[in-house]
Amino acid sequence: MTTDQEWWRGSVTYQIYPRSFQDDNADGMGDLQGIIRRLPHVADMGVDAIWLSPFFTSPMADMGYDVSDHRDVDPTFGTLADFDALVARAHELGLKVIIDQVLSHSSDRHPFFQESRSSRSNAKADWYVWHDARPEGSPPNNWQSIFGGPAWTWDVRRRQYYFHQFLKEQPDLNFHNPEVQDWALDTLRFWLDRGVDGFRLDAVNHYVHDAELRDNPPDIREKSEPDYKTFEMQYPIHSKNRPENLTFIERVRALTDSYDARTLIGEIGEAHHPVERLQDYTGPGRLHQAYHTALMHKPYGAAFIRSQLEEMFRDGYAGCPNWAFSSHDVPRHVSRWADYAATSEAFAKMTCALLLSLRGSVCLYQGEELGLEQTELDYDELVDPEGKTFYPENPGRDGSRTPMPWTADAPQAGFSEAPTTWLPIKPTQARRAVDRQEGDPESVLSFYKRMIALRRERPALRSGGMRFLDLPPPLLGIRRGDDTLCVFNLDPVAAEAEFSGMGGILASEGVTCDGAHISFAPNGFVIAETGG
């Protein structure tokens, strides 16, 4: 049983991408007042919390993840007064508010970086990661940027290189400097004092780098195809994942614990040993929750999903992973896994039931409750720097970030009164608008509401133990707690199975029961009582 202090354990959080949720000032981009207007939609779903992607002051080189003032709202989104009104309205509706915090780096236009780059002796000179060139002019080491190319950029003002794990416009802060750590904690305190209920910590395992700047070794894992990012050719044991980082995370937890009923969710950006990293970061006195992206990429199937869950909870792990299938950073799962869908609607319902049956907490991404698919965009419609760099092999993240469709037949699907929006709304998205689904008991949206309510009402689904049944693929069977059975047909082909002791059905789609014999339609599933 969770307490009020542990409201986050087994919770369901709804991620809002502010640029794309609702535009209320008709400039083609979403804003905080638009979020306030649409909060009843989120509250009506029955989720516990919202997570807001960055809304801070930013030149938007990386759509807000390049922050130039961590303690203010970008005029694109509104004002601090708007933010305070959003928190108040969310709390009135029974929603907790979690906000992104991008602490590993800043914008290159941040006043701190402008001062830091001005000389080698100013007050902020050691706030970022600077180093001399090698004698022949090359960067200090072999570290690579996630967004392409070397992770070092030469700065003519200081005649030194600076380190950036993402874009060159996102210089890394130097967390070996105690002043930087104190500034980061003060920033968290600023938002905690404004009433937020927690933080989603972006790239939480990236804060601290190797002080000796040792080269990363090559990634020697066998791969089915060549890497297209140089970053993926390395095992980044020195540029991130430093053990010193955990000491700072403990300081973050101590600060958060000085406030009532708050939570920390960490993004573990790690392809090497992700489970171990997540378990490290959610150990005693560290993060309450964390996630990695195992279930947010191409691999799929009963055996794969079971292996990820069993690996996470091996050896009696009692922490709280946070599971998601979609986000602003990856293609929407109904498109990513479309090869396994009988229909997009059936697949959306089945994956909803699966996600909300997992042990741990859950994060839903805006539009997921509508069964939205990935938007196909032409190159000239892209704004994401990753997409522009790696197109067409990787068209970037814009396809999952297109605006939320509210009213199918309205201009811009009810998202905006502007003649154009920052990313286009295509007919494939508009036809799944909220107004087309909210009154239909068979819609994807209606099913999400029922499934969230079932998870909330049934302790076994929210906080019970979990063990897998030995079923042949494509069936995946899970027992939650002592009284709940969940079985999913993950493929677009029919399947059958025998179950003894199954009681009343709690939720189902595409199943036929004949005593202990159950027939599953493609993407069919059942959640039932175990009968005692």
mmCIF file of C-alpha atoms in Angstrom, residues 319-458:
data_model
loop_
_atom_site.group_PDB
_atom_site.id
_atom_site.type_symbol
_atom_site.label_atom_id
_atom_site.label_comp_id
_atom_site.label_asym_id
_atom_site.label_seq_id
_atom_site.Cartn_x
_atom_site.Cartn_y
_atom_site.Cartn_z
ATOM 1 C CA GLY A 319 13.106 0.166 -6.720
ATOM 2 C CA CYS A 320 10.629 1.837 -9.032
ATOM 3 C CA PRO A 321 11.298 1.841 -12.773
ATOM 4 C CA ASN A 322 9.136 4.115 -14.880
ATOM 5 C CA TRP A 323 7.917 2.460 -18.087
ATOM 6 C CA ALA A 324 6.915 4.171 -21.319
ATOM 7 C CA PHE A 325 6.412 3.120 -24.929
ATOM 8 C CA SER A 326 6.415 6.631 -26.469
ATOM 9 C CA SER A 327 7.848 10.077 -25.766
ATOM 10 C CA HIS A 328 8.956 13.288 -27.482
ATOM 11 C CA ASP A 329 12.298 11.629 -28.252
ATOM 12 C CA VAL A 330 11.220 8.449 -30.069
ATOM 13 C CA PRO A 331 8.744 7.480 -32.813
ATOM 14 C CA ARG A 332 5.223 6.817 -31.549
ATOM 15 C CA HIS A 333 4.906 3.157 -30.688
ATOM 16 C CA VAL A 334 1.817 2.405 -32.778
ATOM 17 C CA SER A 335 3.912 3.283 -35.830
ATOM 18 C CA ARG A 336 7.233 1.937 -34.567
ATOM 19 C CA TRP A 337 5.675 -1.491 -33.985
ATOM 20 C CA ALA A 338 3.103 -1.288 -36.811
ATOM 21 C CA ASP A 339 4.250 -4.608 -38.290
ATOM 22 C CA TYR A 340 2.634 -6.314 -35.282
ATOM 23 C CA ALA A 341 -0.705 -4.501 -35.478
ATOM 24 C CA ALA A 342 -3.921 -6.085 -36.738
ATOM 25 C CA THR A 343 -5.393 -2.569 -36.841
ATOM 26 C CA SER A 344 -3.938 0.570 -35.319
ATOM 27 C CA GLU A 345 -6.924 0.863 -32.935
ATOM 28 C CA ALA A 346 -6.680 -2.743 -31.713
ATOM 29 C CA PHE A 347 -2.938 -2.395 -31.275
ATOM 30 C CA ALA A 348 -3.274 0.916 -29.401
ATOM 31 C CA LYS A 349 -5.700 -0.665 -26.921
ATOM 32 C CA MET A 350 -3.606 -3.795 -26.419
ATOM 33 C CA THR A 351 -0.391 -1.857 -25.802
ATOM 34 C CA CYS A 352 -2.258 0.467 -23.415
ATOM 35 C CA ALA A 353 -3.443 -2.526 -21.401
ATOM 36 C CA LEU A 354 0.062 -4.015 -21.440
ATOM 37 C CA LEU A 355 1.823 -0.831 -20.340
ATOM 38 C CA LEU A 356 -0.667 -0.207 -17.527
ATOM 39 C CA SER A 357 -0.256 -3.786 -16.304
ATOM 40 C CA LEU A 358 3.492 -3.508 -15.699
ATOM 41 C CA ARG A 359 5.099 -3.341 -12.279
ATOM 42 C CA GLY A 360 6.496 0.117 -11.586
ATOM 43 C CA SER A 361 5.277 3.541 -12.615
ATOM 44 C CA VAL A 362 4.050 4.499 -16.074
ATOM 45 C CA CYS A 363 4.426 7.545 -18.292
ATOM 46 C CA LEU A 364 2.023 8.287 -21.153
ATOM 47 C CA TYR A 365 2.883 10.736 -23.924
ATOM 48 C CA GLN A 366 0.354 13.289 -25.119
ATOM 49 C CA GLY A 367 -1.743 11.935 -27.997
ATOM 50 C CA GLU A 368 -0.966 8.357 -27.083
ATOM 51 C CA GLU A 369 -4.459 8.160 -25.612
ATOM 52 C CA LEU A 370 -5.819 8.934 -29.109
ATOM 53 C CA GLY A 371 -3.794 6.229 -30.808
ATOM 54 C CA LEU A 372 -1.832 8.881 -32.714
ATOM 55 C CA GLU A 373 0.616 7.576 -35.264
ATOM 56 C CA GLN A 374 3.983 9.036 -36.198
ATOM 57 C CA THR A 375 3.529 12.014 -38.544
ATOM 58 C CA GLU A 376 5.362 11.678 -41.854
ATOM 59 C CA LEU A 377 7.166 14.939 -42.644
ATOM 60 C CA ASP A 378 9.138 16.143 -45.642
ATOM 61 C CA TYR A 379 12.695 17.367 -45.143
ATOM 62 C CA ASP A 380 11.679 21.011 -45.584
ATOM 63 C CA GLU A 381 9.143 20.623 -42.754
ATOM 64 C CA LEU A 382 11.736 19.471 -40.200
ATOM 65 C CA VAL A 383 12.982 21.699 -37.387
ATOM 66 C CA ASP A 384 14.740 19.102 -35.194
ATOM 67 C CA PRO A 385 18.545 19.464 -35.522
ATOM 68 C CA GLU A 386 18.975 15.698 -35.157
ATOM 69 C CA GLY A 387 16.631 15.061 -38.074
ATOM 70 C CA LYS A 388 18.321 17.651 -40.256
ATOM 71 C CA THR A 389 21.708 16.104 -39.534
ATOM 72 C CA PHE A 390 20.854 12.420 -40.021
ATOM 73 C CA TYR A 391 18.027 12.562 -42.583
ATOM 74 C CA PRO A 392 16.861 10.301 -44.246
ATOM 75 C CA GLU A 393 18.269 7.394 -42.171
ATOM 76 C CA ASN A 394 16.954 9.135 -39.073
ATOM 77 C CA PRO A 395 14.344 11.848 -39.770
ATOM 78 C CA GLY A 396 14.572 13.003 -36.164
ATOM 79 C CA ARG A 397 11.963 13.556 -33.497
ATOM 80 C CA ASP A 398 9.548 15.971 -35.160
ATOM 81 C CA GLY A 399 7.182 13.202 -36.247
ATOM 82 C CA SER A 400 6.220 12.523 -32.627
ATOM 83 C CA ARG A 401 6.055 16.230 -31.707
ATOM 84 C CA THR A 402 3.373 17.496 -34.093
ATOM 85 C CA PRO A 403 0.501 19.416 -32.455
ATOM 86 C CA MET A 404 -2.257 17.743 -30.492
ATOM 87 C CA PRO A 405 -5.531 17.433 -32.466
ATOM 88 C CA TRP A 406 -8.537 18.555 -30.428
ATOM 89 C CA THR A 407 -11.307 19.226 -32.955
ATOM 90 C CA ALA A 408 -11.167 17.292 -36.212
ATOM 91 C CA ASP A 409 -12.956 19.764 -38.471
ATOM 92 C CA ALA A 410 -11.604 22.996 -36.982
ATOM 93 C CA PRO A 411 -8.679 24.920 -38.498
ATOM 94 C CA GLN A 412 -5.417 23.419 -37.259
ATOM 95 C CA ALA A 413 -7.528 20.701 -35.607
ATOM 96 C CA GLY A 414 -8.370 23.095 -32.759
ATOM 97 C CA PHE A 415 -4.748 23.449 -31.676
ATOM 98 C CA SER A 416 -4.266 27.025 -32.871
ATOM 99 C CA GLU A 417 -5.979 29.931 -34.612
ATOM 100 C CA ALA A 418 -2.748 30.783 -36.424
ATOM 101 C CA PRO A 419 -2.642 30.232 -40.210
ATOM 102 C CA THR A 420 0.408 27.977 -39.789
ATOM 103 C CA THR A 421 1.816 26.047 -36.851
ATOM 104 C CA TRP A 422 5.408 25.342 -35.867
ATOM 105 C CA LEU A 423 4.989 21.780 -37.159
ATOM 106 C CA PRO A 424 2.132 20.874 -39.496
ATOM 107 C CA ILE A 425 -0.973 18.960 -38.470
ATOM 108 C CA LYS A 426 -1.675 16.298 -41.086
ATOM 109 C CA PRO A 427 -5.090 14.744 -41.853
ATOM 110 C CA THR A 428 -3.946 11.419 -40.386
ATOM 111 C CA GLN A 429 -3.635 13.148 -37.007
ATOM 112 C CA ALA A 430 -6.760 15.310 -37.244
ATOM 113 C CA ARG A 431 -9.019 12.326 -37.876
ATOM 114 C CA ARG A 432 -8.100 10.979 -34.426
ATOM 115 C CA ALA A 433 -8.955 14.238 -32.641
ATOM 116 C CA VAL A 434 -10.299 14.295 -29.118
ATOM 117 C CA ASP A 435 -13.803 15.367 -30.205
ATOM 118 C CA ARG A 436 -14.095 12.310 -32.461
ATOM 119 C CA GLN A 437 -13.324 9.959 -29.567
ATOM 120 C CA GLU A 438 -14.517 11.350 -26.249
ATOM 121 C CA GLY A 439 -18.142 10.341 -26.747
ATOM 122 C CA ASP A 440 -17.435 6.954 -28.290
ATOM 123 C CA PRO A 441 -17.244 4.107 -25.734
ATOM 124 C CA GLU A 442 -15.287 1.985 -28.235
ATOM 125 C CA SER A 443 -12.623 4.607 -28.944
ATOM 126 C CA VAL A 444 -8.985 4.366 -27.951
ATOM 127 C CA LEU A 445 -9.442 7.376 -25.646
ATOM 128 C CA SER A 446 -12.349 5.732 -23.825
ATOM 129 C CA PHE A 447 -10.322 2.573 -23.353
ATOM 130 C CA TYR A 448 -7.373 4.512 -21.896
ATOM 131 C CA LYS A 449 -9.723 6.046 -19.333
ATOM 132 C CA ARG A 450 -11.136 2.657 -18.362
ATOM 133 C CA MET A 451 -7.696 1.069 -18.116
ATOM 134 C CA ILE A 452 -6.262 3.893 -16.002
ATOM 135 C CA ALA A 453 -9.270 3.610 -13.686
ATOM 136 C CA LEU A 454 -8.754 -0.145 -13.396
ATOM 137 C CA ARG A 455 -5.089 0.331 -12.482
ATOM 138 C CA ARG A 456 -6.049 2.919 -9.878
ATOM 139 C CA GLU A 457 -8.799 0.762 -8.361
ATOM 140 C CA ARG A 458 -6.947 -2.550 -8.332
#
